[in-house]
XYZ file of C-alpha atoms in Angstrom:
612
model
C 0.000 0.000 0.000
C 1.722 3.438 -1.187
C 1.896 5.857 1.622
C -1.122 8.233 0.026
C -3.472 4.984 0.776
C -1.832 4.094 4.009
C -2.589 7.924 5.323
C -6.048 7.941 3.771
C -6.901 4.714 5.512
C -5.584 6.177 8.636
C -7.811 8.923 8.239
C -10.783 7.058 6.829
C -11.040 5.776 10.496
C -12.331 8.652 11.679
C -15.304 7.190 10.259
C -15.611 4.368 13.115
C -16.517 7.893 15.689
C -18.933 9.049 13.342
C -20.538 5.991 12.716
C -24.463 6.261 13.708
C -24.296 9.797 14.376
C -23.849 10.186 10.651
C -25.053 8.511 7.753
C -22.274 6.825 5.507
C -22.540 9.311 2.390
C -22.216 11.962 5.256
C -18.598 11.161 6.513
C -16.531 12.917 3.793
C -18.201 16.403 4.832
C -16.495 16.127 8.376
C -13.327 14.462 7.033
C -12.227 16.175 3.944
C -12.464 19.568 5.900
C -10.636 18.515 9.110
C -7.947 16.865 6.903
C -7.114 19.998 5.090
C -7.571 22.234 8.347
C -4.987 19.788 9.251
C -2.617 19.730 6.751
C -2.840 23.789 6.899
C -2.239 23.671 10.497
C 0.844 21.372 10.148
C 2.328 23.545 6.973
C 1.676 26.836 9.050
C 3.599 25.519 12.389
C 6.781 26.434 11.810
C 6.441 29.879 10.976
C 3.440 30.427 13.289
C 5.132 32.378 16.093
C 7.124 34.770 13.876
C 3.774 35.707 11.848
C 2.012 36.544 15.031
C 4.924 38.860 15.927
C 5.284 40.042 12.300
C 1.467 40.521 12.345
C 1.719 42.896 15.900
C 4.672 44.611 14.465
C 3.095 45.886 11.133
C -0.569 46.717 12.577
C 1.329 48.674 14.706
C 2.987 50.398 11.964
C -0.446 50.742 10.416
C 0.612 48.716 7.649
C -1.213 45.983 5.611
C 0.580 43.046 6.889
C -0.667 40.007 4.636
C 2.509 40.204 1.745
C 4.906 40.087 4.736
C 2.935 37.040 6.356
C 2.917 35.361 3.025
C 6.995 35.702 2.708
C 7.082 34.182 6.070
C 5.038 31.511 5.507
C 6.160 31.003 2.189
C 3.277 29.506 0.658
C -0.152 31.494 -0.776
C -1.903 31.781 3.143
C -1.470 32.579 6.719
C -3.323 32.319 9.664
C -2.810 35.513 12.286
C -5.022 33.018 15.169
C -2.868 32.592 18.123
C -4.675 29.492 18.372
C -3.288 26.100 16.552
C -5.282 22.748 16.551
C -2.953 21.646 19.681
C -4.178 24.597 21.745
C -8.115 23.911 20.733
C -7.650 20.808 22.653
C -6.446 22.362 25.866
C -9.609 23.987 26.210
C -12.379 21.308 25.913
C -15.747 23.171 26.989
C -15.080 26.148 24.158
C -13.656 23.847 21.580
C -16.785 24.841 19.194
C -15.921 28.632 19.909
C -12.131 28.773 19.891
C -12.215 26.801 16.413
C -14.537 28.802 14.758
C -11.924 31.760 15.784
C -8.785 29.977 14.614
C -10.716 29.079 11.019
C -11.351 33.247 10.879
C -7.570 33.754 11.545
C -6.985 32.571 7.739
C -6.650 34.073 4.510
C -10.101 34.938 2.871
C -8.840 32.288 -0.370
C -8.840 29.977 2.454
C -11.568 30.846 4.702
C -13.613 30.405 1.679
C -13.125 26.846 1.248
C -13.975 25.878 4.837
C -17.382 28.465 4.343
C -18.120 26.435 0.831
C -18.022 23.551 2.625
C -20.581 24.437 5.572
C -18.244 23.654 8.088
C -19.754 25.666 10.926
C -22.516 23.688 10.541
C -20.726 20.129 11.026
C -19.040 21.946 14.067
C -22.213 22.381 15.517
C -23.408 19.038 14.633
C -20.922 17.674 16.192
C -20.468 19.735 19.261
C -23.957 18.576 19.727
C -23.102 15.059 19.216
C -20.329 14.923 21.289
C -17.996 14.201 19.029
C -15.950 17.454 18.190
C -13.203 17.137 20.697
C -12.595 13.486 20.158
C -12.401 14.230 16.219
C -9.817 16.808 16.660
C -8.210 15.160 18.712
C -8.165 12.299 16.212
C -6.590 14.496 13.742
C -4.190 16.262 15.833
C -2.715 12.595 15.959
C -1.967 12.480 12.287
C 1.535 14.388 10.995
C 1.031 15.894 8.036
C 3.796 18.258 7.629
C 5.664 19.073 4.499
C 8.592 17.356 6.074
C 6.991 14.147 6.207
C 4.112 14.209 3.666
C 5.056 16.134 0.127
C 2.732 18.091 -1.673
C 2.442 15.104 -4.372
C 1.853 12.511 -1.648
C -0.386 14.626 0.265
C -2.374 15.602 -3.040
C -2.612 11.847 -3.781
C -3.887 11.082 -0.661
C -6.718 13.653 -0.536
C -8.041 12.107 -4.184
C -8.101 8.826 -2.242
C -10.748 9.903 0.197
C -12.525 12.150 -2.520
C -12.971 9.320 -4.173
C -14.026 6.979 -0.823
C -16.342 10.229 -0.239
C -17.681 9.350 -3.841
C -18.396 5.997 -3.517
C -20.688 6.236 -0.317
C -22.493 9.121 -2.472
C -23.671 8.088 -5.874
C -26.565 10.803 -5.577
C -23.817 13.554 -5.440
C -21.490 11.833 -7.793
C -23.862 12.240 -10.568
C -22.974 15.727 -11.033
C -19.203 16.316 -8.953
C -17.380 12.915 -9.736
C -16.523 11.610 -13.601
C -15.148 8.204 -13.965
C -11.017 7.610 -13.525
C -10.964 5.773 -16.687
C -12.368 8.482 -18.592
C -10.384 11.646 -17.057
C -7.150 9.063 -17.843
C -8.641 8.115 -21.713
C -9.073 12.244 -22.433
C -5.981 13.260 -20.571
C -3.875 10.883 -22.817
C -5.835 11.585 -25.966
C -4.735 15.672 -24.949
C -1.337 14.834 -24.946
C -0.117 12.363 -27.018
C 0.627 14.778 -30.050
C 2.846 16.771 -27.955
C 5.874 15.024 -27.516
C 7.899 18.225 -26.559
C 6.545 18.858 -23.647
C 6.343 14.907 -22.485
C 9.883 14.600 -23.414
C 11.997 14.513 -20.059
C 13.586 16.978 -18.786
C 11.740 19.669 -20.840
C 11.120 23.486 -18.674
C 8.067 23.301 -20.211
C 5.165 25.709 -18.786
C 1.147 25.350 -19.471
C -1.687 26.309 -18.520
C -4.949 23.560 -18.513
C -8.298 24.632 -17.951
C -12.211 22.971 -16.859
C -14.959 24.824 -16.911
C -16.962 22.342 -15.069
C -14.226 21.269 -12.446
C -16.220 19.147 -10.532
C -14.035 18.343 -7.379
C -10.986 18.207 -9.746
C -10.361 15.146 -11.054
C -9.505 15.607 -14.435
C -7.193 18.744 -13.446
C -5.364 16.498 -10.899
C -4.790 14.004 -13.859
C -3.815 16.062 -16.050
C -1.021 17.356 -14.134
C -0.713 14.354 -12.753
C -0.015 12.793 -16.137
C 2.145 15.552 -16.924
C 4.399 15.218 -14.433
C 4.511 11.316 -14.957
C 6.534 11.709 -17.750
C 8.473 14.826 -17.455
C 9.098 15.930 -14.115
C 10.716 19.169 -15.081
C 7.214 20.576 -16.614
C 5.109 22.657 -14.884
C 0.986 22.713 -15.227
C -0.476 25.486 -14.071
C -4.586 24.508 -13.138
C -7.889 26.921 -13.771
C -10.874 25.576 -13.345
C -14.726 27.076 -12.011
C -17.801 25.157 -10.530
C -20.889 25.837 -9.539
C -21.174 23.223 -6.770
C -20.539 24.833 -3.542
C -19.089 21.366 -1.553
C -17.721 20.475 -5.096
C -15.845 23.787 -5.926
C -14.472 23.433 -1.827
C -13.201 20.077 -2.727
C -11.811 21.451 -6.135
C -10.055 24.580 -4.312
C -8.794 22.855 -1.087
C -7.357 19.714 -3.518
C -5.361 22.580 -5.684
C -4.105 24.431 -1.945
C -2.731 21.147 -0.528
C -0.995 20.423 -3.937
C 0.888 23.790 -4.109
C -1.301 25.264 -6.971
C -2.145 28.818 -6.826
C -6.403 28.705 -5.462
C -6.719 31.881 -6.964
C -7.580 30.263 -10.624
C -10.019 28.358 -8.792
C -13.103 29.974 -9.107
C -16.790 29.725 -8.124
C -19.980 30.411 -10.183
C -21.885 29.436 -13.263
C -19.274 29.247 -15.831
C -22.274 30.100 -18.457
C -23.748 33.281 -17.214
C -20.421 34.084 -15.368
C -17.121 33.644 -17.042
C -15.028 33.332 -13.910
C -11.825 33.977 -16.713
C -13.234 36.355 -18.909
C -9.555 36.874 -20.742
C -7.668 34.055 -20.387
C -6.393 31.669 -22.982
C -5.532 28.301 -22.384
C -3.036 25.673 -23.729
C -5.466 22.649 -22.803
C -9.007 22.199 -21.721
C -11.001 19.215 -20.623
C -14.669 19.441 -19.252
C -17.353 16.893 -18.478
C -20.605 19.104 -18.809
C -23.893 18.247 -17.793
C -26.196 15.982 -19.829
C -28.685 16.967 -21.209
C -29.569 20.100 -18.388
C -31.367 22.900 -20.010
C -30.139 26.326 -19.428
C -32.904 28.478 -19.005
C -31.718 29.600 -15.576
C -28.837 31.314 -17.747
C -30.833 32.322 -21.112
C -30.767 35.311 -20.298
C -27.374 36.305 -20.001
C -26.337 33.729 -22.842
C -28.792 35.155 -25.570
C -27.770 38.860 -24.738
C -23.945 38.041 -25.474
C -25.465 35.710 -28.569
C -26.931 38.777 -29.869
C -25.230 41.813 -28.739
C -21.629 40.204 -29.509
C -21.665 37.674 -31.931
C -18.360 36.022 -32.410
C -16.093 38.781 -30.500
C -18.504 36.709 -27.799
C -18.449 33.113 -27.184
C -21.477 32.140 -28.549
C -21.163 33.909 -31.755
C -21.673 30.750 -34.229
C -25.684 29.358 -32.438
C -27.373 28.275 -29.515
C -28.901 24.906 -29.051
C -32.121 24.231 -27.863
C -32.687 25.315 -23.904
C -33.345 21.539 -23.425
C -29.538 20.804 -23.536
C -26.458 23.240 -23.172
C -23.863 20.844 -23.254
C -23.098 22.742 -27.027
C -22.486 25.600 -25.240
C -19.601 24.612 -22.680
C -18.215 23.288 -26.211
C -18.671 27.065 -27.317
C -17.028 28.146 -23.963
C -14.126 26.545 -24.764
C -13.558 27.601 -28.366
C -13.580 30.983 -27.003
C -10.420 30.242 -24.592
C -8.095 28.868 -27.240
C -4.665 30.714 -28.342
C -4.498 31.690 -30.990
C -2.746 29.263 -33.907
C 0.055 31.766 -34.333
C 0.935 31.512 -30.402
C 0.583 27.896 -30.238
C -2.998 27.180 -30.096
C -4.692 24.858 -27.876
C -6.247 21.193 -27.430
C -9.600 20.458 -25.869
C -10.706 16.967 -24.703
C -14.946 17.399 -23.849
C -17.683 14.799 -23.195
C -20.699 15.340 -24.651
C -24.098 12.815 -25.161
C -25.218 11.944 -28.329
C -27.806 14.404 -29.328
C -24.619 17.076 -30.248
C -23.945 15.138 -33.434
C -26.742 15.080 -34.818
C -30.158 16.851 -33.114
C -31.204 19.833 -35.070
C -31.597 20.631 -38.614
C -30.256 22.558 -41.400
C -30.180 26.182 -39.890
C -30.578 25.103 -36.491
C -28.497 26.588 -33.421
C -26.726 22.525 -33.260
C -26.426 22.323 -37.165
C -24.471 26.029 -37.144
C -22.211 24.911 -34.188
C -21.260 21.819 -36.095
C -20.781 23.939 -39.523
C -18.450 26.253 -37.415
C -16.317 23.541 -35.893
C -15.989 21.653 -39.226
C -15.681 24.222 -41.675
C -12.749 25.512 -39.192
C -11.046 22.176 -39.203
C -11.258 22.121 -35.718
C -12.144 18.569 -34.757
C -9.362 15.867 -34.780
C -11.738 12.842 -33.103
C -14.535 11.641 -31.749
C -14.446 8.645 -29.805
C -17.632 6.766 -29.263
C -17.410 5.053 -25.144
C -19.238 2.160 -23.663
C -22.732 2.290 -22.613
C -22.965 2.183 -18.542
C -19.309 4.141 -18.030
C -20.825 7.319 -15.730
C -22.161 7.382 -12.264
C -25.345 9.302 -13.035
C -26.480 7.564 -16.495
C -26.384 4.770 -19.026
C -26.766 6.820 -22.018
C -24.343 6.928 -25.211
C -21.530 9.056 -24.721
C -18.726 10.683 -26.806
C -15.461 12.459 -26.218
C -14.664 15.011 -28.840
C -11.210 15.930 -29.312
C -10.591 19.790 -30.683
C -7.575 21.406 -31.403
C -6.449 24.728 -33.648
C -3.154 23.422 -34.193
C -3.562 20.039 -35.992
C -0.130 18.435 -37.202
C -0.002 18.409 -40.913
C -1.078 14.899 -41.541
C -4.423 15.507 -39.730
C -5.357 18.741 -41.611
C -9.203 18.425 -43.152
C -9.957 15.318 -41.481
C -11.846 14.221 -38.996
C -11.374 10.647 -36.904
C -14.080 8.755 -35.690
C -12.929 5.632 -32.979
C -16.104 3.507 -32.027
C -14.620 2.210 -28.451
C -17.667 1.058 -27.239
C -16.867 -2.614 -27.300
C -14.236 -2.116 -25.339
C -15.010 -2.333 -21.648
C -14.989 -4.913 -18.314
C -17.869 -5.347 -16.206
C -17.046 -3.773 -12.791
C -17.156 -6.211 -9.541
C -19.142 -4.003 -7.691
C -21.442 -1.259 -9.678
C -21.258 2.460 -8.552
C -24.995 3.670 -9.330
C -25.007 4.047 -12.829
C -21.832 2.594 -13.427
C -21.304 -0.685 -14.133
C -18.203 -0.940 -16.684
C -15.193 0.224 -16.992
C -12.173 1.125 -19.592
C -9.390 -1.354 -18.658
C -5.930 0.235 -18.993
C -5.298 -1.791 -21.987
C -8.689 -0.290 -23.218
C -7.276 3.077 -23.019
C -3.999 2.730 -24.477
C -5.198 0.918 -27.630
C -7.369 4.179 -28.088
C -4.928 6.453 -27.332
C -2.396 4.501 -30.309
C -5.039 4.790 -32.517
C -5.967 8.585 -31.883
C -2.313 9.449 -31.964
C -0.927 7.455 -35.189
C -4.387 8.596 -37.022
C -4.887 5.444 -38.496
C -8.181 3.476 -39.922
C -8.513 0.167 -38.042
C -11.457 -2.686 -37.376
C -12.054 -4.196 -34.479
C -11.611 -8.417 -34.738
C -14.155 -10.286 -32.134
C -12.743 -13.328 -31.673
C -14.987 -16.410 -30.245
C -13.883 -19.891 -29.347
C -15.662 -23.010 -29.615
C -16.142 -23.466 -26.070
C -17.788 -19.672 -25.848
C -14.644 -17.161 -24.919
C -14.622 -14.039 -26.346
C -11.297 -11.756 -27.092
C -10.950 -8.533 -29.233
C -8.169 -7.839 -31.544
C -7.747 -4.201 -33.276
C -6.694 -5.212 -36.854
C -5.096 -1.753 -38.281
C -5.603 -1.175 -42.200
C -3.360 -3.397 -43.811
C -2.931 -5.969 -41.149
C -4.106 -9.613 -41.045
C -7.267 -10.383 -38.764
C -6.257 -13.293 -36.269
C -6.869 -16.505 -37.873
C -10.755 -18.100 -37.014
C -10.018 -20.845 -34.059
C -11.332 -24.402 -34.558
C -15.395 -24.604 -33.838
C -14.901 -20.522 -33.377
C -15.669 -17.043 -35.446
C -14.023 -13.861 -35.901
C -16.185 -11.237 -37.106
C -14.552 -7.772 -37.940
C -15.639 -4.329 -37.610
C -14.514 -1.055 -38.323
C -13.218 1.079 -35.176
C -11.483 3.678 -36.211
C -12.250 5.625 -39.848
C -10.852 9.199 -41.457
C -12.950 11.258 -43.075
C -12.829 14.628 -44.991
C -14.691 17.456 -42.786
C -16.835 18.128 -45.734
C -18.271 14.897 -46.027
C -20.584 16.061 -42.912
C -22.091 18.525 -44.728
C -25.368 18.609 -46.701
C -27.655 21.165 -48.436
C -31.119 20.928 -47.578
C -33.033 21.588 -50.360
C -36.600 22.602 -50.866
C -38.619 20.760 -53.572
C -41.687 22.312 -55.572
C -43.912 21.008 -57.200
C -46.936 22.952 -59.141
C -50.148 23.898 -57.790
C -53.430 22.738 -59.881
C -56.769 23.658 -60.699
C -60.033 21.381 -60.219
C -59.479 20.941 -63.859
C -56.134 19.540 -63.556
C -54.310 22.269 -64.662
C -50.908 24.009 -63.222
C -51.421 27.592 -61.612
C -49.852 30.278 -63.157
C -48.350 33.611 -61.150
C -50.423 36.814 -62.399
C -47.995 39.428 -61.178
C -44.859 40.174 -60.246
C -41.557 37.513 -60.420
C -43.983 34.858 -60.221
C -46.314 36.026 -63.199
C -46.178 33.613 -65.597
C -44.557 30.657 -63.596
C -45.510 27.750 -61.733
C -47.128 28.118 -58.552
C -46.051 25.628 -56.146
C -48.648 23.454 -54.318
C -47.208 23.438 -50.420
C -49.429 20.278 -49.817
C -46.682 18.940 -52.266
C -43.579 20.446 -50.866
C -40.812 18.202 -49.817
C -37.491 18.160 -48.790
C -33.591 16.567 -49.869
C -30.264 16.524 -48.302
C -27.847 16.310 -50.719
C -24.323 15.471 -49.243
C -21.868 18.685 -49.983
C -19.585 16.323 -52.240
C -22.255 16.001 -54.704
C -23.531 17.974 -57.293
C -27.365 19.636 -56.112
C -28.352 18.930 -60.027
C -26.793 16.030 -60.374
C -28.573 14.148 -57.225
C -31.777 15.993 -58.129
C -31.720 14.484 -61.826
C -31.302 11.212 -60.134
C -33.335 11.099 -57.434
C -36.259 13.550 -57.969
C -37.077 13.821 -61.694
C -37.770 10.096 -61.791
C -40.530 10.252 -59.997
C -41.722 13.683 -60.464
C -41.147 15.052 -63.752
C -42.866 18.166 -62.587
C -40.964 19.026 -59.801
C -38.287 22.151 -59.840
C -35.604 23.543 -56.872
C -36.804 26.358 -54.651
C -32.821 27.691 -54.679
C -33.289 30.337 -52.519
C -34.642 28.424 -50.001
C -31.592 26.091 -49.974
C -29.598 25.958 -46.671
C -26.178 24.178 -45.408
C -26.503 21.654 -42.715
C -23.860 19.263 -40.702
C -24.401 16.040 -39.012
C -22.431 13.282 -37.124
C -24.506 9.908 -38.083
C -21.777 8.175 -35.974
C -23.587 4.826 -36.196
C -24.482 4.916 -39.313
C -20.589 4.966 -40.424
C -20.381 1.621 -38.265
C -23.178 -0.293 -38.878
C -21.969 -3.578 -39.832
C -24.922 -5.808 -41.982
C -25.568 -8.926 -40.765
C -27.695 -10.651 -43.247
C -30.635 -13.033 -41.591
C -30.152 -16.654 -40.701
C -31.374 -19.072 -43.566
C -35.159 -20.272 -43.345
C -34.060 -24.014 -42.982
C -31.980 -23.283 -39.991
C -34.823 -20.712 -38.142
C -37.529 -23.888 -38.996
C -34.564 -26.407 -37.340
C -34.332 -24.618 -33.815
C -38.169 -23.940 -34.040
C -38.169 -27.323 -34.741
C -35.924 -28.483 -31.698
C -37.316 -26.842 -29.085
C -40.966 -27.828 -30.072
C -40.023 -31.292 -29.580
C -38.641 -30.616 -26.050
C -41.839 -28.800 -25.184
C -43.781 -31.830 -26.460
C -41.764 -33.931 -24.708
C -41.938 -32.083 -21.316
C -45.761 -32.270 -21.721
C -45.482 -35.871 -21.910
C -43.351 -36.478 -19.060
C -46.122 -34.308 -17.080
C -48.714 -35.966 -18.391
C -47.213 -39.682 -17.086
C-alpha cells in the first residue's frame, strides 16, 4: 500500500466515531475539511510564532501586513489566530468557539473553502453530538507536515478519500465525480501529439483549464499525467464550478498540492465567465447531460446577440433543453491563438450534439463552425454504462487549432464502445469500466491517425477476445469450432463529407381541372405556382452535385418538380452509427424452422413427461 493509501486509511477511520451519528454518504463532509484544516495547520507551524509577531509589528505600523505574512510563511496563506489545533484541545468546553476563531484567523482564499463547505454547521453538529473534541483530537494525531508528507503525496492522498467520499455518495457523484478511466482516456488523448513537452527533462510551462471542475479530477490528472513523464514541466490549473461542496473540494485539492487557489473559481461558468480573458493551452470538461439552461438564457442570448463572435457564442445556440453545445462554445472561445501555439480540448458530450437539429438550427451552425474551421481531430464513441449518473451513449470530442499536418481536413471517428470490463461491484449508474489496456489501444489509434477494425474473436467453447486489426494488417486466424467477425473502429474522413444542403422541392399547384397555376404578377407572373401540400425536402451530401442528385433522385418520380434555390440551406451532421453499422444478413429459413423445430419437440416432450 503506497503511503497516500496508508494515510487515507488512517484517516478514513475517523469514520468508526462518526458511525451512527452520521449517515455513511455523510462522513466525507467532516473528514475532507478537518484533513485539510490539518494539513494547513501542520504547513503553518513552523512559521506560526514569527507571523504573530510580524502581524503585531506591522498593525502597529499601520501597515497591511498580509505580503509580509505570506513571505514568512512562504506559501499562498497565513493564519494571524494565536490558536493552533494543539491549543483547541487544551480547552475542551469552548472547543466549538475557539475553532470557529482559529478558522477566521486565515486568509479569505482559504476561509472560503472551509465556508463552501458548511463547516460551521458540522461543528455544531458535532459539538452537539459529542464528538468534536474526540475528532480533533483524532486528527491532531496524524503528521502531516511538508517534512513528512510532500505536496504530491499529500495531493494523492486527498483524491483517495474524494474518491471513498464518492463511492458512499452516488446521488452527489452524478454531477461532482466523472469516472477515472475516462479523465485518464481524455488526458492521454490531450497529450499524445505533444511530444515536446512529455519529453523529459523539458522546462516546459502550461496552462490547462475545466470549466466544469467538478471536485478536480480531471485537473489532478492532467497534471498528474504531466508530471509522470516529465518531471521538469510545470501545469499550471484553472478551473470554475458551480457546486458549492464540489468547488471546496476542487479549491482545497489545488491548496494542498501547491497550486495557486486563486484560478479556482466559483460560479456558473455560463452566465459568469469566472476567466473572462484568459487563454488556455489545454481544456477538458465533463458538462452536464442533457440540463437545459434556461436559468442562464438570459445572459447567454444577450452576449449571442449583442456580440456575436467577439462573444463566445457567436456561431448558435442549441435548444434550452440541452447546453452541453455551449460549454463546447465556452471553450472555443479560450483557445490561443494558432500563431501563439494554439490549444487542445478533450470534452464529453451525449449523443444528441452530433446530430439533433436541422439545417439552420443553433446545433447544425455549431457543427458547420467547428468543421468548416477544421477544428475537430476525433470523436471517440465510449461504452454504454461508463458514468455514475447515467447509461446513455456518450462521446469524447477531441478539438484542437493546431492540428499536425497529416491531420489537416480530417476528422477521426474511434467507435470504443466494445471495449469495456464489467465492474465487480457497480457504482450507481456505473457498471463498466475502460481497462488500462482499453485506453492505451485508443490512445495509439488517436495518436498514429490510423483506420482500423475491431476483430471479435470467439472460441468453440464460448470465450470471447478482441483484436484491433489496423488497415493493412491480417485479422487473427478463425479458431477451430470458433468465429471472428470484424468491424470497423477507427475511420478518417474529410470534414466536408458532414455537410449537406437541404433543399426545398416544388412542385406545381393545380386547378379542379387539372391544370398548373400560373403567377399573375410580379416575379412569379407567368410561372408555376407551387402546391405546399406537395412540398418536400432533400439533403444532398456537400460532395455532390445539387443537379446532379436531383436528376437522379427527384425527376424520376416527379417530372414536374423544380428547386426552390433560394430556399436552400447548409446543414452538418455526425450519423456516428451509421458509419459503423456492420450488416448482418438473416439466418437461412431451414436453420430458423430447425431450432423452431428443436425446441418444439422438447416442449412436447416435457408435456409428456407431465402428463405420465
Amino acid at each position: 500500500m503506497s503511503q497516500s493509501q496508508s494515510l487515507s486509511a488512517l484517516i478514513w477511520s475517523v469514520a468508526d466515531l462518526l458511525r451512527g451519528d452520521y449517515k455513511p454518504y455523510e462522513y466525507g463532509k467532516v473528514i475532507l475539511p478537518f484533513t485539510v484544516l490539518r494539513r494547513l495547520d501542520c504547513v503553518l507551524a513552523p512559521s506560526k510564532a514569527a507571523v504573530l509577531a510580524e502581524q503585531a509589528a506591522r498593525q502597529a505600523k499601520g501597515i497591511n501586513p498580509e505580503p509580509f505574512l505570506l513571505r514568512l510563511t512562504g506559501v499562498p496563506f497565513a493564519n494571524t489566530s494565536p490558536l493552533d489545533l494543539k491549543l483547541l484541545l487544551g480547552d475542551q468546553d469552548n472547543i466549538a468557539i475557539n475553532l470557529t476563531a482559529y478558522l477566521q484567523g486565515f486568509s479569505p482564499a482559504v476561509r472560503d473553502i472551509f465556508e463552501r463547505f458548511l463547516f460551521a454547521d458540522q461543528i455544531e453538529r458535532l459539538k452537539k453530538a459529542g464528538l468534536l473534541y474526540q475528532i480533533t483530537e483524532k486528527f491532531l494525531g496524524f503528521d502531516l507536515g511538508p517534512d513528512r508528507v510532500s505536496n504530491r503525496d499529500m495531493g494523492l492522498m486527498f483524491e483517495e478519500l474524494i474518491r471513498k467520499f464518492s463511492d458512499f455518495s452516488n446521488e452527489q457523484a452524478a454531477e461532482q465525480f466523472t469516472p477515472r478511466d475516462v479523465i485518464t482516456l481524455i488526458v492521454n488523448l490531450l497529450f499524445i501529439e505533444d511530444s515536446d513537452i512529455l519529453s523529459p527533462g523539458t522546462a516546459a510551462v502550461r496552462t490547462v483549464y475545466d470549466p466544469t471542475a467538478g471536485t478536480g479530477g480531471m485537473l489532478s490528472e492532467a497534471e498528474r499525467h504531466l508530471r509522470a513523464h516529465n518531471s521538469a514541466a510545470s501545469l499550471t490549473l484553472f478551473g470554475q464550478e458551480l457546486n458549492d461542496e464540489a468547488y471546496a473540494i476542487c479549491k482545497a485539492d489545488m491548496l494542498i498540492k501547491g497550486q495557486d487557489v486563486r484560478n479556482i473559481l466559483p460560479g456558473n461558468t455560463l452566465s459568469a465567465d469566472g476567466h473572462p480573458t484568459q487563454k488556455f493551452d489545454y481544456m477538458l470538461s465533463n458538462p452536464p447531460f442533457g440540463v437545459e439552461w434556461k436559468k442562464v438564457e438570459k445572459e447567454v442570448r444577450r452576449e449571442h446577440e449583442q456580440m456575436g463572435h467577439a462573444g463566445r457564442f457567436g456561431p448558435g445556440l442549441p435548444r434550452i433543453s440541452d447546453g452541453s453545445l455551449l460549454f463546447l462554445l465556452h471553450l472555443l472561445s479560450k483557445m490561443r491563438p494558432a500563431k501563439d501555439g494554439g490549444s487542445r480540448i478533450g470534452i464529453v458530450l451525449n449523443g444528441s450534439p452530433l446530430f439533433t437539429g436541422g439545417a439552420g438550427s443553433g446545433e447544425s451552425e455549431i457543427r458547420r463552425h467547428v468543421l468548416e474551421n477544421d477544428l475537430v481531430e476525433a470523436i471517440i464513441a465510449l461504452p454504454t454504462d461508463m458514468f455514475f449518473n447515467t447509461g446513455i451513449a456518450t462521446y469524447v470530442w477531441v478539438l484542437s487549432n493546431r492540428k499536425p499536418e497529416h491531420r489537416r481536413g480530417l476528422v477521426q471517428l474511434i467507435d470504443a464502445s466494445a471495449l469495456w470490463q464489467k465492474m465487480r461491484k457497480s457504482l450507481g449508474s456505473k457498471r463498466r469500466e475502460m481497462a488500462e489496456a482499453d485506453v492505451d489501444a485508443v490512445t495509439r489509434l488517436f495518436g498514429d491517425c490510423v483506420e482500423a477494425q475491431l476483430a471479435t474473436v470467439t472460441t468453440a467453447d464460448g470465450r470471447v477476445s478482441r483484436v484491433v486489426v489496423r488497415e493493412g494488417e491480417a485479422p487473427p486466424p478463425t479458431p477451430d469450432g470458433g468465429s471472428v467477425k470484424l468491424a470497423p473502429m477507427s475511420r478518417l474522413f474529410r470534414t466536408e463529407a458532414f455537410g449537406y444542403r437541404s433543399i426545398t422541392v416544388e412542385r406545381p399547384l393545380r386547378d379542379a381541372a387539372g391544370q398548373v397555376v400560373l403567377g399573375q404578377k410580379g416575379k412569379a407572373k407567368g410561372k408555376p405556382q407551387p402546391d405546399p401540400a406537395l412540398r418536400d425536402t432533400e439533403n444532398v451530401p456537400l460532395t455532390e452535385d445539387v443537379q446532379t442528385y436531383f436528376a437522379r433522385e427527384v425527376l424520376p418520380h416527379a417530372v414536374d418538380a423544380w428547386i426552390d434555390h433560394e430556399k436552400t440551406r447548409i446543414g452538418y451532421e455526425i450519423p456516428f452509427n451509421r458509419h459503423f453499422y456492420v450488416f448482418e444478413p438473416p439466418r437461412p429459413l431451414a436453420a430458423i424452422d430447425a431450432d423452431l423445430k428443436h425446441v418444439t419437440d422438447r416442449i412436447l416432450t416435457m408435456i409428456a413427461g407431465l402428463a405420465a
